[in-house]
Coordinates of C-alpha atoms in Angstrom, one line a residue:
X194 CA 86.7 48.7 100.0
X195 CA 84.8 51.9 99.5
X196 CA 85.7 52.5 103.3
X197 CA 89.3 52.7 102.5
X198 CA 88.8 54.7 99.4
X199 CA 87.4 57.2 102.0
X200 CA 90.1 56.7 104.0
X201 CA 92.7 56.8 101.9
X202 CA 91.1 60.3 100.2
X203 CA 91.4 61.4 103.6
X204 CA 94.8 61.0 104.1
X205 CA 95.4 62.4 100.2
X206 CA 94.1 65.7 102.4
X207 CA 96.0 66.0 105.0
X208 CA 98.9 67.0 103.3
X209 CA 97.2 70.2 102.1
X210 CA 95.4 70.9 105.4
X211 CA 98.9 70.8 106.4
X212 CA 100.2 73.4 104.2
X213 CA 97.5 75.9 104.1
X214 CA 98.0 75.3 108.1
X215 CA 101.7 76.5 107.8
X216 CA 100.9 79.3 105.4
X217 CA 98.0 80.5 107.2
X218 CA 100.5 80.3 110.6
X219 CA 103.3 82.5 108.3
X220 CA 100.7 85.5 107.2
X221 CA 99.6 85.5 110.7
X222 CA 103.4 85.9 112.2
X223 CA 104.0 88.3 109.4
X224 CA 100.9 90.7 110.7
X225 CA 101.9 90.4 113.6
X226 CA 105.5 91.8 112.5
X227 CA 104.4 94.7 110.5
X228 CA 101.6 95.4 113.6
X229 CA 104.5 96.1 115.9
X230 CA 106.8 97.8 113.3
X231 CA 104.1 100.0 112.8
X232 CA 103.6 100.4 116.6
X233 CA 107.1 101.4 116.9
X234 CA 107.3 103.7 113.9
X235 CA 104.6 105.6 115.0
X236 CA 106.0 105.9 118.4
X237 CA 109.3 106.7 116.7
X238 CA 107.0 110.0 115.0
X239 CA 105.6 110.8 118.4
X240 CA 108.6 111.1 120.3
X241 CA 110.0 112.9 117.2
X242 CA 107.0 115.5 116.9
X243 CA 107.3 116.1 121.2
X244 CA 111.0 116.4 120.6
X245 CA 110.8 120.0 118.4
X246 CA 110.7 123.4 118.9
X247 CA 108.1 123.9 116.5
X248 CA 104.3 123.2 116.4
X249 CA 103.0 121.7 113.8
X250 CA 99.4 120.3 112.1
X251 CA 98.4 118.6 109.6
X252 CA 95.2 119.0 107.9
X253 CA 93.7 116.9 105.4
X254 CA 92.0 117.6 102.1
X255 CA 88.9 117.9 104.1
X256 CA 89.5 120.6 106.4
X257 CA 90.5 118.6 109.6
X258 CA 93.3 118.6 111.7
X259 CA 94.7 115.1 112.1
X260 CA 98.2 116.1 113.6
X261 CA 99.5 118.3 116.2
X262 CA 101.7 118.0 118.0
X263 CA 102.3 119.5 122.2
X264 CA 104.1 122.6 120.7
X265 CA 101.3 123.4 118.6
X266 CA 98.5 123.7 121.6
X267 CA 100.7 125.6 123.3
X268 CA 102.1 127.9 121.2
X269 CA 98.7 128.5 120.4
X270 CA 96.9 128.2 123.3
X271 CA 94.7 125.5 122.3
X272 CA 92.8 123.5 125.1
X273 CA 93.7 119.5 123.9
X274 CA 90.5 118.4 124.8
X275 CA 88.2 120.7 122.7
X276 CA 90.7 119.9 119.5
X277 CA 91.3 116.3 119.3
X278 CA 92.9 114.6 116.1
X279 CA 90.0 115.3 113.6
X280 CA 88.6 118.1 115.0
X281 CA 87.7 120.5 111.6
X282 CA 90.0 123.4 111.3
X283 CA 86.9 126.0 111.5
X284 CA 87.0 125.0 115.3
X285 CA 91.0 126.5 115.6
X286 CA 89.7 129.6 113.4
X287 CA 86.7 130.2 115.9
X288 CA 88.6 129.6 118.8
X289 CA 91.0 132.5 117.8
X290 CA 88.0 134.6 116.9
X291 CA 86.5 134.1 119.5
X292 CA 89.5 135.4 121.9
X293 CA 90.4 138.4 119.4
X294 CA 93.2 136.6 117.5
X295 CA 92.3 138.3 114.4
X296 CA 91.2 141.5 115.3
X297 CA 88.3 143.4 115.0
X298 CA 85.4 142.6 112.4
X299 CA 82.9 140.1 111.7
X300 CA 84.0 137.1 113.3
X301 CA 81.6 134.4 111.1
X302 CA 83.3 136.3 107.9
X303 CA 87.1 136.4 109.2
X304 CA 86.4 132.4 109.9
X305 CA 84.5 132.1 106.7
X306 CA 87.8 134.2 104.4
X307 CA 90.7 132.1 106.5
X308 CA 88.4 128.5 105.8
X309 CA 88.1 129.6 102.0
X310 CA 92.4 130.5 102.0
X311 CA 93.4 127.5 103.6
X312 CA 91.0 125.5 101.2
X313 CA 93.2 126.6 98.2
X314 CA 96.1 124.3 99.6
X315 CA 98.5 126.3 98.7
X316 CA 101.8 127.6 100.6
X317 CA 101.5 130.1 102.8
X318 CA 104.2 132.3 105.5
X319 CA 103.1 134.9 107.3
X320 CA 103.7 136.5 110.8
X321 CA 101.8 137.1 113.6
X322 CA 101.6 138.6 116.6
X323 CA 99.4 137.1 119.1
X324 CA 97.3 139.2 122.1
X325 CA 99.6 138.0 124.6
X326 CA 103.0 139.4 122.8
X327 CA 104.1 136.1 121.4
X328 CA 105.3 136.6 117.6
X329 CA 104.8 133.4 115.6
X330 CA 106.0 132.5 112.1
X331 CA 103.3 130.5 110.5
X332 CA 104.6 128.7 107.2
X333 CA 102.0 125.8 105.4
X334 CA 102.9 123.9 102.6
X335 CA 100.8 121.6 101.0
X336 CA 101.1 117.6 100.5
X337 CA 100.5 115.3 97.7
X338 CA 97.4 113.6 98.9
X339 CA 96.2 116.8 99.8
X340 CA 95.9 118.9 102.7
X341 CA 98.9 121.0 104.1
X342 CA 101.3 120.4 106.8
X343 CA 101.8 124.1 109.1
X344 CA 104.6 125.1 111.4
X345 CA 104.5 127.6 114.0
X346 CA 108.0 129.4 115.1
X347 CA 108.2 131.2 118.4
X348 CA 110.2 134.0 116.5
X349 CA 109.1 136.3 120.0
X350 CA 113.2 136.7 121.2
X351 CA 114.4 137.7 117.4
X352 CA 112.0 139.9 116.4
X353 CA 112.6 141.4 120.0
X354 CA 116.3 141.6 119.5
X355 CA 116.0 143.0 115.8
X356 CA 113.7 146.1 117.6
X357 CA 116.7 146.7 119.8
X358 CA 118.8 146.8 117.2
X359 CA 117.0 149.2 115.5
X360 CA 116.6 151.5 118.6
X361 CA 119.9 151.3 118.8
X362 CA 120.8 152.6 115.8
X363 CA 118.6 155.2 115.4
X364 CA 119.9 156.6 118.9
X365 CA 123.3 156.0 117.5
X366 CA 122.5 158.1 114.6
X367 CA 120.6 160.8 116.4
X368 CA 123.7 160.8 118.8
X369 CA 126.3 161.5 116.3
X370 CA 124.1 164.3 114.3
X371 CA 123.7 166.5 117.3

């Protein structure tokens, strides 16, 4: 008798074993789901970000760089492999130090002044005119959960064709007052 009472209380659990079975099995399908829904989001943003004209980073509110996209290393002139996703923005500032990007001065106290700007978060749009001739048109604007997102515009061919213009009319001008 006591036997079947043990038996009995077994099959009493079965039922449950059952059901935590099939809702363990659900949760585990559903994972997988939102796994490969991210996967394909975030290769949705990849293509996206290799698509535009633009570069762009992202740093976080600590200072790092934890997107950029192709555009952005070469626009810039960035090796990939000394600047991968985390890399502290210092690195980017030394790098163009180091090659001249900033001019002439103190390079530990141009990093140390463009670290201490992009640490207030704020927005930011400014031009500028790299060593090689390339004119960029940087523009940051920060994000809620801090850190700022920056685009860099090869603006090279406009600010080009605005100079001509110019030219243009000044020779116009002097042309017509002789």
């Amino acid at each position: 008798e006591s036997t079947l009472r043990i038996f009995i209380g077994g099959l009493m659990g079965v039922p449950i074993i059952v059901i935590a079975a099939i809702f363990m099995m659900r949760y585990i399908f559903r994972l997988n789901e939102m796994r490969a829904e991210f996967e394909r989001q975030s290769e949705l943003l990849h293509l996206t970000l290799g698509s535009i004209d633009q570069g762009i980073s992202m740093v976080d509110d600590k200072l790092n760089l934890v997107v950029m996209n192709d555009r952005f290393y070469e626009l810039l002139d960035f090796p990939v492999e000394q600047m991968p996703v985390g890399t502290p923005l210092r690195k980017a500032f030394e790098i163009n130090a180091d090659r001249g990007e900033y001019g002439p001065g103190d390079k530990e106290q141009i990093i140390n002044e463009r670290l201490a700007l992009a640490a207030k978060m704020e927005a930011h749009q400014f031009i500028r005119t790299r060593p090689d001739g390339t004119v960029l048109e940087i523009r940051g604007e920060p994000i809620a959960s801090g850190g700022f997102v920056t685009t860099y515009s090869d603006i090279t061919v406009r600010i080009r064709a605005e100079q001509e213009a110019k030219d243009a009319q000044a020779r116009l001008v002097d042309a017509i007052s002789v």
